[in-house]
Coordinates of C-alpha atoms and ligand atoms in Angstrom, one line a residue:
M1 CA -30.2 15.4 -10.1
A2 CA -31.0 18.8 -8.6
E3 CA -30.6 21.9 -10.8
D4 CA -27.9 23.5 -8.7
D5 CA -25.7 20.4 -9.1
N6 CA -22.2 21.0 -10.2
I7 CA -22.7 19.8 -13.9
P8 CA -19.6 19.4 -16.1
T9 CA -19.4 21.6 -19.1
H10 CA -17.8 19.0 -21.3
V11 CA -18.0 15.2 -20.9
A12 CA -15.8 12.8 -22.9
V13 CA -16.7 9.1 -23.3
I14 CA -14.7 6.0 -24.2
M15 CA -17.5 3.6 -25.3
D16 CA -15.9 0.2 -24.5
G17 CA -17.4 -3.3 -24.3
N18 CA -19.6 -3.7 -27.4
G19 CA -17.7 -6.9 -28.5
R20 CA -18.1 -8.5 -25.0
W21 CA -21.8 -7.5 -24.9
A22 CA -22.3 -9.4 -28.1
R23 CA -20.2 -12.4 -27.1
K24 CA -22.2 -12.8 -23.9
R25 CA -25.2 -13.2 -26.1
G26 CA -23.6 -15.6 -28.6
R27 CA -23.9 -12.9 -31.3
P28 CA -21.3 -11.4 -33.7
R29 CA -19.4 -8.3 -32.6
H30 CA -21.2 -6.0 -35.0
A31 CA -24.4 -6.8 -33.1
G32 CA -22.7 -5.2 -30.1
H33 CA -21.8 -2.1 -32.1
R34 CA -25.4 -1.9 -33.4
A35 CA -26.7 -2.1 -29.8
G36 CA -24.1 0.6 -28.9
V37 CA -25.7 3.1 -31.2
G38 CA -28.8 3.0 -28.9
A39 CA -26.6 3.8 -25.9
V40 CA -25.1 6.8 -27.9
R41 CA -28.6 8.1 -28.5
E42 CA -29.6 7.8 -24.8
T43 CA -26.3 9.4 -23.7
V44 CA -26.9 12.3 -26.0
E45 CA -30.5 12.8 -24.7
V46 CA -29.3 12.6 -21.0
A47 CA -26.4 15.1 -21.7
A48 CA -28.9 17.6 -23.3
K49 CA -31.4 17.1 -20.5
R50 CA -28.8 17.7 -17.7
G51 CA -27.5 20.9 -19.3
I52 CA -24.1 19.6 -20.4
S53 CA -22.7 21.8 -23.2
Y54 CA -20.3 19.5 -24.9
L55 CA -20.2 15.7 -25.3
T56 CA -17.3 14.0 -27.1
V57 CA -17.5 10.3 -27.9
F58 CA -14.8 7.9 -29.1
A59 CA -16.3 5.9 -31.9
F60 CA -13.2 4.6 -33.8
S61 CA -9.6 5.0 -32.9
S62 CA -6.5 5.2 -35.1
E63 CA -5.6 1.8 -33.7
N64 CA -9.0 0.3 -34.6
W65 CA -7.8 0.1 -38.3
S66 CA -6.0 -3.0 -37.3
R67 CA -9.3 -4.9 -36.5
P68 CA -10.6 -7.6 -38.9
R69 CA -11.6 -6.1 -42.2
E70 CA -15.1 -7.3 -41.9
E71 CA -15.6 -5.6 -38.5
I72 CA -14.2 -2.3 -39.8
S73 CA -16.5 -2.4 -42.9
K74 CA -19.6 -3.2 -40.7
L75 CA -18.7 -0.4 -38.3
M76 CA -18.3 2.1 -41.2
G77 CA -21.6 1.0 -42.6
L78 CA -23.1 1.5 -39.2
F79 CA -21.8 5.1 -39.0
V80 CA -23.3 5.9 -42.4
E81 CA -26.6 4.3 -41.3
A82 CA -26.6 6.1 -38.0
L83 CA -25.9 9.5 -39.7
Q84 CA -28.7 8.9 -42.2
R85 CA -31.2 8.0 -39.5
E86 CA -30.2 10.3 -36.7
V87 CA -29.1 13.7 -38.1
D88 CA -32.5 15.2 -38.7
E89 CA -33.6 14.4 -35.1
L90 CA -30.3 15.8 -33.7
H91 CA -30.9 18.9 -35.8
Q92 CA -34.4 19.3 -34.5
N93 CA -33.0 19.0 -31.0
N94 CA -30.6 21.9 -31.7
V95 CA -27.5 19.6 -31.5
R96 CA -24.4 20.8 -33.3
L97 CA -22.5 17.8 -34.7
R98 CA -18.8 17.8 -35.4
F99 CA -16.4 15.0 -36.3
I100 CA -12.8 14.9 -35.1
G101 CA -10.1 12.6 -36.5
A102 CA -8.3 11.8 -39.8
R103 CA -11.5 11.9 -41.9
Q104 CA -9.5 11.7 -45.1
Q105 CA -8.9 8.1 -44.2
L106 CA -12.6 7.3 -44.3
Q107 CA -14.5 6.1 -47.4
P108 CA -15.6 9.0 -49.6
G109 CA -19.3 8.3 -49.0
L110 CA -18.9 8.5 -45.3
Q111 CA -16.8 11.7 -45.6
D112 CA -19.7 13.3 -47.6
K113 CA -22.3 12.4 -45.1
I114 CA -20.1 13.8 -42.3
A115 CA -19.6 17.1 -44.1
A116 CA -23.4 17.3 -44.8
A117 CA -24.3 16.6 -41.2
E118 CA -21.8 19.2 -39.9
Q119 CA -23.1 21.7 -42.4
Q120 CA -26.8 21.0 -41.5
T121 CA -26.2 21.4 -37.8
A122 CA -23.5 24.1 -37.8
G123 CA -25.9 26.9 -36.7
N124 CA -27.4 25.0 -33.8
T125 CA -26.8 26.4 -30.3
G126 CA -27.6 23.4 -28.0
L127 CA -25.4 20.5 -27.1
G128 CA -22.1 20.3 -29.0
L129 CA -21.6 16.6 -30.0
Q130 CA -18.1 15.7 -31.2
V131 CA -17.7 12.2 -32.6
A132 CA -14.1 11.0 -32.8
V133 CA -13.6 8.7 -35.8
A134 CA -10.1 7.6 -37.0
Y135 CA -8.9 9.6 -34.1
G136 CA -5.8 9.2 -31.9
G137 CA -4.5 11.6 -29.2
R138 CA -1.0 11.3 -30.5
W139 CA -2.1 11.9 -34.1
D140 CA -3.9 15.0 -33.0
I141 CA -0.8 16.4 -31.2
V142 CA 1.5 15.5 -34.2
Q143 CA -0.9 17.4 -36.5
A144 CA -0.8 20.4 -34.3
V145 CA 3.0 20.4 -34.1
R146 CA 3.3 20.1 -37.8
R147 CA 1.0 23.1 -38.3
L148 CA 3.0 25.2 -35.8
A149 CA 6.3 24.1 -37.4
M150 CA 5.0 25.2 -40.8
R151 CA 4.0 28.6 -39.4
V152 CA 7.5 29.0 -37.9
K153 CA 9.1 28.0 -41.2
Q154 CA 7.0 30.5 -43.1
G155 CA 8.0 33.2 -40.6
H156 CA 4.5 33.8 -39.2
L157 CA 5.3 32.5 -35.7
S158 CA 8.3 32.7 -33.5
V159 CA 9.4 29.6 -31.5
D160 CA 9.3 31.7 -28.3
D161 CA 5.6 32.4 -28.9
I162 CA 4.6 28.7 -28.8
D163 CA 2.7 28.1 -25.6
D164 CA -0.2 26.0 -24.3
D165 CA -2.7 28.2 -26.1
S166 CA -1.1 28.1 -29.5
V167 CA -0.9 24.3 -29.3
A168 CA -4.5 24.0 -28.1
Q169 CA -5.7 26.2 -31.0
E170 CA -4.3 23.7 -33.5
L171 CA -5.9 20.6 -31.9
E172 CA -9.1 19.0 -33.2
L173 CA -11.1 20.4 -30.2
A174 CA -9.9 24.0 -30.8
G175 CA -12.4 26.4 -29.4
I176 CA -14.1 23.9 -27.1
P177 CA -13.3 23.8 -23.4
D178 CA -11.3 20.8 -22.2
P179 CA -13.4 17.9 -20.9
D180 CA -14.1 18.1 -17.2
L181 CA -15.1 14.5 -16.9
L182 CA -14.1 11.3 -18.8
I183 CA -16.3 8.3 -18.6
R184 CA -15.1 4.9 -19.7
T185 CA -17.3 1.8 -19.7
G186 CA -16.3 -1.8 -20.1
G187 CA -14.1 -2.2 -16.9
E188 CA -10.7 -1.1 -18.3
Q189 CA -9.0 1.9 -16.6
R190 CA -7.0 3.4 -19.5
I191 CA -7.1 6.6 -21.6
S192 CA -6.3 4.5 -24.8
N193 CA -4.8 7.4 -26.8
F194 CA -8.0 9.5 -26.5
L195 CA -7.8 13.2 -26.0
L196 CA -4.3 13.2 -24.5
W197 CA -3.8 16.9 -24.4
N198 CA -7.3 17.9 -23.5
L199 CA -7.8 15.4 -20.7
A200 CA -5.0 16.9 -18.6
Y201 CA -7.3 17.9 -15.7
A202 CA -10.3 15.8 -16.3
E203 CA -11.9 13.7 -13.5
L204 CA -11.9 10.1 -14.6
W205 CA -14.8 7.8 -14.0
F206 CA -14.8 4.1 -14.9
C207 CA -17.5 1.5 -14.7
D208 CA -17.9 -2.2 -15.5
A209 CA -21.1 -1.8 -17.5
L210 CA -20.6 -2.7 -21.2
W211 CA -21.3 0.2 -23.5
P212 CA -24.7 -1.1 -24.9
D213 CA -25.9 -1.3 -21.2
F214 CA -24.8 2.3 -20.4
G215 CA -27.8 4.6 -19.9
E216 CA -29.3 7.3 -17.7
R217 CA -28.6 5.5 -14.4
Q218 CA -24.9 5.1 -15.0
F219 CA -24.5 8.6 -16.5
D220 CA -26.1 10.1 -13.4
E221 CA -23.8 8.0 -11.2
A222 CA -20.8 9.6 -13.1
L223 CA -22.4 13.1 -12.7
T224 CA -22.8 12.5 -9.0
F225 CA -19.2 11.4 -8.7
F226 CA -18.1 14.6 -10.6
A227 CA -20.3 16.9 -8.4
R228 CA -18.4 15.6 -5.3
R229 CA -14.9 16.1 -6.7
E230 CA -12.9 19.1 -5.6
R231 CA -11.0 20.2 -8.7
R232 CA -7.7 21.8 -7.9
F233 CA -5.9 22.3 -11.2
G234 CA -2.6 22.0 -9.3
H235 CA -3.6 24.4 -6.5
T236 CA -3.9 23.4 -2.9
G237 CA -7.4 22.6 -1.4
E238 CA -7.1 25.8 0.8
Q239 CA -6.4 28.0 -2.3
V240 CA -9.4 26.6 -4.1
K241 CA -11.7 27.1 -1.1
A242 CA -10.5 30.7 -0.7
V243 CA -11.5 31.5 -4.3
T244 CA -14.8 29.7 -4.3
S245 CA -16.1 30.7 -0.8
Ligands
FPP301 C1 -15.6 -0.5 -28.4 O1 -16.1 -1.8 -28.0 C2 -16.4 0.2 -29.3 C3 -16.1 0.6 -30.6 C4 -14.7 0.4 -31.1 C5 -17.0 1.2 -31.5 C6 -17.9 2.2 -30.9 C7 -19.1 2.4 -31.8 C8 -20.3 2.5 -31.4 C9 -20.8 2.6 -30.1 C10 -21.4 2.5 -32.5 C11 -21.7 3.7 -33.2 C12 -21.3 5.1 -32.7 C13 -21.8 6.2 -33.2 C14 -21.3 7.5 -32.8 C15 -22.9 6.2 -34.2 P1 -15.2 -3.0 -28.4 O2 -15.5 -3.5 -29.7 O3 -13.7 -2.7 -28.2 O4 -15.6 -4.0 -27.2 P2 -14.8 -5.2 -26.5 O5 -13.7 -4.4 -25.7 O6 -15.8 -5.8 -25.6 O7 -14.2 -6.1 -27.6

């Protein structure tokens, strides 16, 4: 892609299809998740190379707690392993790692590794990588509403001052611009309770590739799609042209 391409600032990714990737090969589901870690690594590398500032990946949803216990436990083990193996290299590459979601629901060992990884990379100035674990878009909004209600109850905030910005500031992605582009692999065309508030104006790109097969080629296809979109944010095409020309 050429340097003057219209590169999104923030890309969000729903990584779907690990289970089907494994089934196609007659292997257990966790083999698909393990292969999926490789695709995460490649996606992070491409994002950094293309000059994307923020990448947010959906690794485990609030709803995923209802999967078979063995699959959950293998996935959690994989997160711990991936953190142990990858954090130093992410740090060397100036990546700032942050986790979003109900981390108190995770096993204490994983919570500790997450906190250590965030601390180690907190001062980095390159790609901001957000990993959503035990995350749900509705959960995120409910948390924000609770915090705002508490501030109203304590007399620190008036109901009339609640607006888009005050809600956004209480969400998990506070301080990070909304995703410009959402990528979903695995053939389904749904948001699946991902960043419900933050995806309001995102361009949506879906592909049939299963997550472990996602790589530079598909990522570039998504970026080409994005570069050709005219983003209107509710304005008319003429209004947008008048501002940008
Ligand atoms: C969806 O595929 C994938 C997940 C629920 C897990 C995603 C996890 C990874 C890619 C591994 C590690 C991630 C990090 C950040 C280290 P699915 O199981 O729903 O697939 P299916 O729809 O084919 O069943």
